[in-house]
GROMACS .gro file of C-alpha atoms in nm:
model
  352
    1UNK     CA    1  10.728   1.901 -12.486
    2UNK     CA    2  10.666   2.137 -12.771
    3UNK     CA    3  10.952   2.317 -12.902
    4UNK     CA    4  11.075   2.547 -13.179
    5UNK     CA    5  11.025   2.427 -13.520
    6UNK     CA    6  11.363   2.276 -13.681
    7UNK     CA    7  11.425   2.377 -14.014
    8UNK     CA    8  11.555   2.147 -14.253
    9UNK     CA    9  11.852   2.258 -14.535
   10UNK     CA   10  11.712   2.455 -14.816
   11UNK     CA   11  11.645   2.170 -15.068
   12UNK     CA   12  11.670   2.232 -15.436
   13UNK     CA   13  11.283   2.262 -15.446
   14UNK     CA   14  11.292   2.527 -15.201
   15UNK     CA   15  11.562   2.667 -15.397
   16UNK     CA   16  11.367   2.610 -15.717
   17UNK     CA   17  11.104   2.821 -15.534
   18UNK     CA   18  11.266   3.154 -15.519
   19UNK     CA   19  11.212   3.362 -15.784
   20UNK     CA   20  10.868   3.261 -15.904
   21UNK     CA   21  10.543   3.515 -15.887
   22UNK     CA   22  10.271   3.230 -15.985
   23UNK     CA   23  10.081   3.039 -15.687
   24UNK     CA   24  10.051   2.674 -15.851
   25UNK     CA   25  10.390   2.718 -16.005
   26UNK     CA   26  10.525   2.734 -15.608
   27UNK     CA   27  10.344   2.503 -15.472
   28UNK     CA   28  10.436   2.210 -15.733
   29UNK     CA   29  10.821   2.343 -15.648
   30UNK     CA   30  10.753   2.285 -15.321
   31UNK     CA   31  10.616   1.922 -15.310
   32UNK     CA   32  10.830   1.834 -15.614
   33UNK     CA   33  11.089   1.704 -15.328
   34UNK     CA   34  10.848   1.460 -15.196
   35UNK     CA   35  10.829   1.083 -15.266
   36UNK     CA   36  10.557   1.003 -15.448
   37UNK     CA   37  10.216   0.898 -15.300
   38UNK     CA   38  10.302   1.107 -14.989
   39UNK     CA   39  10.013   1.249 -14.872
   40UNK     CA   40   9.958   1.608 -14.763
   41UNK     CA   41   9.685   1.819 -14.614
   42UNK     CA   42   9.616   2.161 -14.611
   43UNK     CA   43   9.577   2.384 -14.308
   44UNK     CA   44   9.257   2.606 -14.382
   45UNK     CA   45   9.076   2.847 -14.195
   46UNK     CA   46   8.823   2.928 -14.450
   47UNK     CA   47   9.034   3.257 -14.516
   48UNK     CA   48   9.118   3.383 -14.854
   49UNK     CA   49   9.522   3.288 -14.835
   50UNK     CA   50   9.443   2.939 -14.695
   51UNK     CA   51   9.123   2.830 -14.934
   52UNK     CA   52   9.378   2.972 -15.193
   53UNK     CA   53   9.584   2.690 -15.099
   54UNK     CA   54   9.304   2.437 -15.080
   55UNK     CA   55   9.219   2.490 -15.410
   56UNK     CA   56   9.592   2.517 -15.604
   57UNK     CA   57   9.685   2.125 -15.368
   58UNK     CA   58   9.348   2.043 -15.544
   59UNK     CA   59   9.476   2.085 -15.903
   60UNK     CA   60   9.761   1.834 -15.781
   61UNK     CA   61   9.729   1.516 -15.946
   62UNK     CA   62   9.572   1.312 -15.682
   63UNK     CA   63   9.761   0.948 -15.755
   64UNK     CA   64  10.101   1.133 -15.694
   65UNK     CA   65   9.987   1.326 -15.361
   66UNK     CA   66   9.665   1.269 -15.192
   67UNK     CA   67   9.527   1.605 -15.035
   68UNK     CA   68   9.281   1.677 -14.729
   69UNK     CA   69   9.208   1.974 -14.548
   70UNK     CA   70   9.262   2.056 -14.168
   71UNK     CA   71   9.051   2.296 -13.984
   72UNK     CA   72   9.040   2.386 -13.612
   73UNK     CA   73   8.761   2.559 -13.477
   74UNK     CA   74   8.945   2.791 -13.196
   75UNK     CA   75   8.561   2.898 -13.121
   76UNK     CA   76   8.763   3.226 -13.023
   77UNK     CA   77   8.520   3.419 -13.237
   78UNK     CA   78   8.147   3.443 -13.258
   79UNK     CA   79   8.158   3.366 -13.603
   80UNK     CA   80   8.335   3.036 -13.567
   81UNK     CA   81   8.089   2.807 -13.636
   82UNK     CA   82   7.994   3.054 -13.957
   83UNK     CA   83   8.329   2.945 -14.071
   84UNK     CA   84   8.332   2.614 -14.031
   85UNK     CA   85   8.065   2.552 -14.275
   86UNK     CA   86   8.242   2.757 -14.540
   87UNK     CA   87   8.537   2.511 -14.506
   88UNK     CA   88   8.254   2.231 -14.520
   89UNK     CA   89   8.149   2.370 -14.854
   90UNK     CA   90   8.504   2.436 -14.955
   91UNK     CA   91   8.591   2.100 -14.908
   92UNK     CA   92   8.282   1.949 -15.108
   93UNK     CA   93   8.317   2.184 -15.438
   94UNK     CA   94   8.678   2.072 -15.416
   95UNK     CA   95   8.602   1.713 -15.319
   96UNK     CA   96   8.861   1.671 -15.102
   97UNK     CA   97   8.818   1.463 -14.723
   98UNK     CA   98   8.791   1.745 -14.434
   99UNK     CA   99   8.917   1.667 -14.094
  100UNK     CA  100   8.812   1.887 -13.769
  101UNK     CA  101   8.931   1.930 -13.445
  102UNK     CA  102   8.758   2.180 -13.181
  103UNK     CA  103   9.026   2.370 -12.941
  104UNK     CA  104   9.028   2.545 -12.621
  105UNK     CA  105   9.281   2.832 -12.596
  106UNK     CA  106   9.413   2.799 -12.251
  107UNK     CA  107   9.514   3.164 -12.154
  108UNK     CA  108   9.737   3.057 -11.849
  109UNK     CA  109  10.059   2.973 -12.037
  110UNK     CA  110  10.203   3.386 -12.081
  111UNK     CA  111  10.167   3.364 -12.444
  112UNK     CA  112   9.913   3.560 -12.510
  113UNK     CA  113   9.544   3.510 -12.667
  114UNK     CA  114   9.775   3.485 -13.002
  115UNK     CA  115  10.045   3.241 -12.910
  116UNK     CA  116   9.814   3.053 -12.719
  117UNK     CA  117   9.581   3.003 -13.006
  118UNK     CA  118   9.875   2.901 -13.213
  119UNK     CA  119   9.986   2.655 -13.011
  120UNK     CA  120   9.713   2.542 -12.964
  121UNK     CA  121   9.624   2.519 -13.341
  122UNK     CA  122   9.987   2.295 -13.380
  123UNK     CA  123   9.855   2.052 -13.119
  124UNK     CA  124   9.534   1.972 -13.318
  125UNK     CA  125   9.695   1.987 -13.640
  126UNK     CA  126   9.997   1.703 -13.515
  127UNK     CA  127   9.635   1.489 -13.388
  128UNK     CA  128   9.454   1.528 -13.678
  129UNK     CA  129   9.782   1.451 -13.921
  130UNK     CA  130   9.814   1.146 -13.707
  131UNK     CA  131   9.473   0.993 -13.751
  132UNK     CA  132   9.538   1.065 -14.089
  133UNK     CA  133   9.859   0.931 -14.088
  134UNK     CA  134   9.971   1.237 -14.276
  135UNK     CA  135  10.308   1.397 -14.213
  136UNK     CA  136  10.335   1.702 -14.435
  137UNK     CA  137  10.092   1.985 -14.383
  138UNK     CA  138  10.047   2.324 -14.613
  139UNK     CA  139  10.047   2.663 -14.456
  140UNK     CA  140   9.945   2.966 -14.647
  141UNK     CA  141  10.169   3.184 -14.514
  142UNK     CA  142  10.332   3.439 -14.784
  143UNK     CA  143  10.518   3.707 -14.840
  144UNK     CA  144  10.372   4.001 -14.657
  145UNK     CA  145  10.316   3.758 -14.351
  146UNK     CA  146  10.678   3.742 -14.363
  147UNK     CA  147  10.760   4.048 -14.388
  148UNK     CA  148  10.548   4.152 -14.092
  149UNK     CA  149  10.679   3.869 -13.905
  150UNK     CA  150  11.038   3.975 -13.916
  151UNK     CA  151  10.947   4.343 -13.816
  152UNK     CA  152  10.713   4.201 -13.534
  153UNK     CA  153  11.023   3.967 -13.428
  154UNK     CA  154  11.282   4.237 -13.479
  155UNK     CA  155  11.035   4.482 -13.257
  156UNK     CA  156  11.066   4.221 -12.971
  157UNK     CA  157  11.432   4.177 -13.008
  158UNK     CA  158  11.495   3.911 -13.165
  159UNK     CA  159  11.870   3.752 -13.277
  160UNK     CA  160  11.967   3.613 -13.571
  161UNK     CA  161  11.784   3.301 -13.540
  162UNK     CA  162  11.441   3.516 -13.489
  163UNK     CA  163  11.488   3.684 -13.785
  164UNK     CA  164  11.507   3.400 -13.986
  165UNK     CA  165  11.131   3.407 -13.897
  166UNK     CA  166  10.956   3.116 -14.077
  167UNK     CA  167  11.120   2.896 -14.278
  168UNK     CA  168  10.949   2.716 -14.608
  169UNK     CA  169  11.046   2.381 -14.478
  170UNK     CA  170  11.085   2.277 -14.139
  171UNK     CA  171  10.985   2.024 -13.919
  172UNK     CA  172  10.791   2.061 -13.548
  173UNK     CA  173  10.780   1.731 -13.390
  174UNK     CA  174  10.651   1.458 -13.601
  175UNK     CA  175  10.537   1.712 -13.872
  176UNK     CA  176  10.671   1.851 -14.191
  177UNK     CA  177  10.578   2.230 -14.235
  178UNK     CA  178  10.582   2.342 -14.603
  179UNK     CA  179  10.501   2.757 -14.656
  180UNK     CA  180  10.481   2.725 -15.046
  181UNK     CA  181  10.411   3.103 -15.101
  182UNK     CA  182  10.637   3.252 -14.865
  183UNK     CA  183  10.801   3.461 -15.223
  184UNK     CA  184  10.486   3.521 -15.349
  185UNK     CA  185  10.299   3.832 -15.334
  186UNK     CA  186   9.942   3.778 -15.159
  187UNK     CA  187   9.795   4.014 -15.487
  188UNK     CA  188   9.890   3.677 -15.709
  189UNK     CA  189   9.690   3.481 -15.383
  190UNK     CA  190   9.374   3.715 -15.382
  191UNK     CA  191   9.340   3.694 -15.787
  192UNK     CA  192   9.360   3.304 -15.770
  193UNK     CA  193   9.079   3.279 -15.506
  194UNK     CA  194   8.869   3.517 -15.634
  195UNK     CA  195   8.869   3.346 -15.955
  196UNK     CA  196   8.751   3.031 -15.786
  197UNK     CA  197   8.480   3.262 -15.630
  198UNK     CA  198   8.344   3.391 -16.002
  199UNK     CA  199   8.323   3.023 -16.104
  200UNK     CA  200   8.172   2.887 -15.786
  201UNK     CA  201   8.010   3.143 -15.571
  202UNK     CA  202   8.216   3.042 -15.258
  203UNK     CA  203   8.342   3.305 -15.067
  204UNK     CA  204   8.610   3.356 -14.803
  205UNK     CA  205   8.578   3.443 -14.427
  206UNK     CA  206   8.681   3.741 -14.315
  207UNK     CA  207   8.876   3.767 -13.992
  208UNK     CA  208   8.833   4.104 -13.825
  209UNK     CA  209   9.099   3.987 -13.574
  210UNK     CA  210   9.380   4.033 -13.827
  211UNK     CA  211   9.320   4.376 -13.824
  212UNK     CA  212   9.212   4.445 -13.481
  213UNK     CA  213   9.448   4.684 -13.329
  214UNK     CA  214   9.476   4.513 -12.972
  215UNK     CA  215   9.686   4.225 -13.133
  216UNK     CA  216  10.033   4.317 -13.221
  217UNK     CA  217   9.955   4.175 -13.612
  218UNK     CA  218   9.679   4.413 -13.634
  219UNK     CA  219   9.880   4.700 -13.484
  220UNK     CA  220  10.076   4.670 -13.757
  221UNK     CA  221   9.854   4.578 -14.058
  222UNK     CA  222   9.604   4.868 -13.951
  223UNK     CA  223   9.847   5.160 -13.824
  224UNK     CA  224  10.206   5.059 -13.947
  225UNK     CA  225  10.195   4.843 -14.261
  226UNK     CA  226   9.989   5.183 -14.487
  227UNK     CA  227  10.279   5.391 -14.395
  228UNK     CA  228  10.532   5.217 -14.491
  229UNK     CA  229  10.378   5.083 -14.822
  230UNK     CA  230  10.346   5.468 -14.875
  231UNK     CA  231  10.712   5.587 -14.796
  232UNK     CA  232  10.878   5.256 -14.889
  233UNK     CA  233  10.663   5.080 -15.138
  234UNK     CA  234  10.916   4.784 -15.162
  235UNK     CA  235  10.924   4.658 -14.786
  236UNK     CA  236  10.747   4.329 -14.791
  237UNK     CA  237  11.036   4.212 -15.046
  238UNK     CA  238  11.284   4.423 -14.840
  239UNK     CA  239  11.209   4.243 -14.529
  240UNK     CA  240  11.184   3.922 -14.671
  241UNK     CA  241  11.499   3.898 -14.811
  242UNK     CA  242  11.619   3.995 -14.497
  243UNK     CA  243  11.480   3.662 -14.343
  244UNK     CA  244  11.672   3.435 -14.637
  245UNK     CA  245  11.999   3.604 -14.513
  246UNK     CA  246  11.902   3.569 -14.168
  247UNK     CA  247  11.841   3.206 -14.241
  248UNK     CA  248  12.127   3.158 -14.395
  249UNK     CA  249  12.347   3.300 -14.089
  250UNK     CA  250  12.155   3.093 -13.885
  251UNK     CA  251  12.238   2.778 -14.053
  252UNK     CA  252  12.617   2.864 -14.082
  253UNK     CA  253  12.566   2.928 -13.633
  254UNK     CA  254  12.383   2.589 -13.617
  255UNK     CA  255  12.712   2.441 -13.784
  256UNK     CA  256  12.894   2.617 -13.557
  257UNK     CA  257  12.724   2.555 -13.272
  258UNK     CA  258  12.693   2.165 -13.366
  259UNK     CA  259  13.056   2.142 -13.382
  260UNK     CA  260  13.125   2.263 -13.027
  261UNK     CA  261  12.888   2.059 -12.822
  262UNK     CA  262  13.021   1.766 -13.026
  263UNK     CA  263  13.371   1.901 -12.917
  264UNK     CA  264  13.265   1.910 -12.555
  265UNK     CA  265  13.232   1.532 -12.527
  266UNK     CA  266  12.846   1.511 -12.541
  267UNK     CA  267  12.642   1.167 -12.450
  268UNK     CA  268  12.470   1.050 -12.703
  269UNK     CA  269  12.223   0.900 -12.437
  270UNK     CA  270  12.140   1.199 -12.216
  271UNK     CA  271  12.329   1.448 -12.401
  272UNK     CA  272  12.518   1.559 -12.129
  273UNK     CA  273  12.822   1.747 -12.199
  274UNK     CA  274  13.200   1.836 -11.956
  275UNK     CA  275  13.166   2.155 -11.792
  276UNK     CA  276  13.493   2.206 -11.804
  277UNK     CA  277  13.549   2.188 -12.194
  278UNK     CA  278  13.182   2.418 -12.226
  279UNK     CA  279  13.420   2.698 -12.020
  280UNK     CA  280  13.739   2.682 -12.264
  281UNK     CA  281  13.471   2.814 -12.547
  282UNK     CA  282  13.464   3.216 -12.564
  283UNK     CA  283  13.131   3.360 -12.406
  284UNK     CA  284  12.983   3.375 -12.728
  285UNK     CA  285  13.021   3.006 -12.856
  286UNK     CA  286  12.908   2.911 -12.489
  287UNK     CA  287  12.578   3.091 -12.521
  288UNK     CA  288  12.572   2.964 -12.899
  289UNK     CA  289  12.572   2.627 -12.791
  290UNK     CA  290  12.350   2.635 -12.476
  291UNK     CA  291  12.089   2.741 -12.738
  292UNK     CA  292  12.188   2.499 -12.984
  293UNK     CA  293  12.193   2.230 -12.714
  294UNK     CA  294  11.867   2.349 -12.529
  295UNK     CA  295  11.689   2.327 -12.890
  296UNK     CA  296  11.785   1.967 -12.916
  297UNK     CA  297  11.629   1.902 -12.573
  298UNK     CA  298  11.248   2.027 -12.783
  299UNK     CA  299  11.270   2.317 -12.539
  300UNK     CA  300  11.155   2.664 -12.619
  301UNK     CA  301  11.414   2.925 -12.656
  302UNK     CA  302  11.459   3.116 -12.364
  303UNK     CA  303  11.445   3.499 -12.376
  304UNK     CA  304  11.833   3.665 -12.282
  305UNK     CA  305  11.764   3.742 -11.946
  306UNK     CA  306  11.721   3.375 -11.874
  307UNK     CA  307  11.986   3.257 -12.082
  308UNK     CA  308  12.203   3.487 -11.913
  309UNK     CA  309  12.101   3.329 -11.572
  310UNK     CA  310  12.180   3.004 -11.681
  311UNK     CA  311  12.563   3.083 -11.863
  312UNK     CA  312  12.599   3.295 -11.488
  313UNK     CA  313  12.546   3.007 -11.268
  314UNK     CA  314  12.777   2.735 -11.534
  315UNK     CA  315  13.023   3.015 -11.468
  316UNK     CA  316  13.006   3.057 -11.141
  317UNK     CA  317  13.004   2.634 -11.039
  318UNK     CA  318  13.320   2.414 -10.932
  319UNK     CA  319  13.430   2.245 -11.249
  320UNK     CA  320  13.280   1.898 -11.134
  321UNK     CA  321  12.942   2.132 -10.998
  322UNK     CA  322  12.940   1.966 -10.637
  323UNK     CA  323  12.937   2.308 -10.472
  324UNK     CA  324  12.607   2.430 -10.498
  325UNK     CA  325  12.255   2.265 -10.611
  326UNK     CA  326  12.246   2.410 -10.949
  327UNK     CA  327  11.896   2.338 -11.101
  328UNK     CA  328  11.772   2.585 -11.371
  329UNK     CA  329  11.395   2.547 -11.442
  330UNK     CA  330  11.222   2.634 -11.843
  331UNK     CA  331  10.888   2.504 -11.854
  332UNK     CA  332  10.922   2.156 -11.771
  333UNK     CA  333  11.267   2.117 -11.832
  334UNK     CA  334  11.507   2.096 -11.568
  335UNK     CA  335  11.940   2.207 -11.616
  336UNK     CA  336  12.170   2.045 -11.384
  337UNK     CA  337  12.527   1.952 -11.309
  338UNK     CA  338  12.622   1.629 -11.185
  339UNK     CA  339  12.980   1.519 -11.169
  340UNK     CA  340  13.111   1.774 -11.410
  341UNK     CA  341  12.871   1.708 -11.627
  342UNK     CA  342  12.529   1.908 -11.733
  343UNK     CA  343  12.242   1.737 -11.817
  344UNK     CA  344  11.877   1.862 -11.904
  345UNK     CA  345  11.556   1.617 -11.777
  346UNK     CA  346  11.214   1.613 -11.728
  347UNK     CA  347  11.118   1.537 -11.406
  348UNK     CA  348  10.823   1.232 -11.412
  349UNK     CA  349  10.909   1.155 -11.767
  350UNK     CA  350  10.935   0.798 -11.868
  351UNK     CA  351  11.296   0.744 -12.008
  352UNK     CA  352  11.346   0.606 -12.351
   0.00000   0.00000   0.00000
């Protein structure tokens, strides 16, 4: 089951990170934490931030970290296909090994055309990493995506934790995310690949869905984002500051949080945890760690009405939870309490 990306403790390359405006300065930063010979790949669309990317990991020396690119062809857009074969010719002027992996975007999951897609883009990326036997991927992302990404997140209500929005190391399943660029300002991105365009007449795709006012990104980068740069030039580095601090909250909650559903006598083979001792916690530390604990279990956070439906019926049960059938349903994970004890499964899954 797919669940929320895990971040890992800002490392003294991430720290080393902060603070610098150059592209290939970042990026060495960022992989200077990794062993050497670990080999990484590159998540490119063909787009100007991502072939930005593509061509900086290229200037890496290639005995210390190997590089490929990753593509995934969504075939979302007419011009898929068109942008494919830019990435093709990408990856031969850089001569770097390209791996491909065509998705369908199932629309039936109530994410959205956009969180579908980008689910769907993790899957293919975790299969292609595999057959690579690759375990750290590059994402372009950078400073203004951050920026809109804790306004978007603080538009849908999002806590603490939200806020944080993306982290520039963190790990989704078997993967290793690393967002390089996520201080530097895309200006710095755009010069870098356009000077690779001068010297090899390459040129990036253009997605006319990132500005397409029917997705909430484009809402904001075609009606919202000119505004603000006009009353508040400084937002993008505004906002993401505000996601550092927010990370850094969160990470003193996870602590927190870790603490308490250690101090509720969890099983460290189905990690169940008392009832009882969950109820002696104050209401918030008992929805802190039903999100701490519900994380562990790779299951995507719930939105507060649905938390609040769970904390209601833990409330509500006889401490050992024989009187009522308590079973709370997210996605494929099932809550119960047996014996005084709750316990999250999926039903059919093989056990480990």
């Amino acid at each position: 089951m797919a669940g929320s990306p895990k971040c890992v403790p800002d490392s003294p390359a991430v720290a080393a990170q902060r603070g610098l405006t150059d592209p290939r300065a970042a990026l060495a930063a960022a992989v200077a934490a990794l062993a050497p010979g670990t080999p990484i790949a590159v998540a490119c669309s063909g787009g100007a931030d991502s072939a930005a990317l593509a061509v900086a990991a290229a200037g890496l020396r290639s005995d210390v970290h190997p590089v490929h690119l990753f593509h995934v062809h969504h075939g979302l857009a007419p011009q898929a296909d068109q942008w494919l074969a830019r990435v093709e010719r990408l990856a031969a002027l850089l001569n770097l090994p390209l791996s491909l992996r065509y998705v369908r975007v199932a629309t039936d999951l109530g994410l959205g055309v956009e969180g579908a897609a980008r689910e769907a883009r993790y899957d293919a990326l975790r299969e292609m990493a595999a057959d690579a036997r690759i375990s750290v991927i590059l994402l372009a992302h950078h400073r203004r995506d951050q920026a809109e990404t804790v306004l978007l997140r603080l538009l849908r209500g999002a806590g603490v934790h939200g806020m944080a929005a993306m982290r520039p190391d963190s790990v989704r399943g078997e993967l290793r995310l690393l967002r390089p660029w996520l201080d530097i300002d895309r200006d710095q991105i755009v010069t870098l690949i356009n000077e690779f365009a001068r010297n090899t007449r390459w040129r990036a795709v253009e997605d006319p869905s990132n500005t397409d006012p029917g997705h909430a990104r484009g809402a904001l980068r075609s009606a919202l984002a000119p505004a603000l740069r006009a009353h508040w030039p400084a937002w993008e580095q505004t906002l993401a500051r505000h996601a550092r601090q927010a990370a850094d909250v969160a990470g003193i909650l996870g602590e927190v949080a870790a603490g308490d559903l250690e101090s509720l006598d969890c099983d460290p083979n189905d990690a169940s945890f008392s009832l009882l001792r969950w109820r002696a916690l104050s209401a918030p530390r008992q929805a802190l760690v039903i999100r701490h604990w519900l994380a562990g279990q790779g299951a995507r956070m719930p939105g507060e009405r649905r938390l609040d439906d769970l904390l209601r019926q833990l409330r509500n049960l006889h401490a050992l939870g024989h009187d009522r059938n308590l079973v709370w349903r997210h996605g494929a994970l099932e809550v119960r309490c047996l014996r005084g004890r709750v316990v999250a499964d999926v039903p059919g899954a093989a056990s480990s």
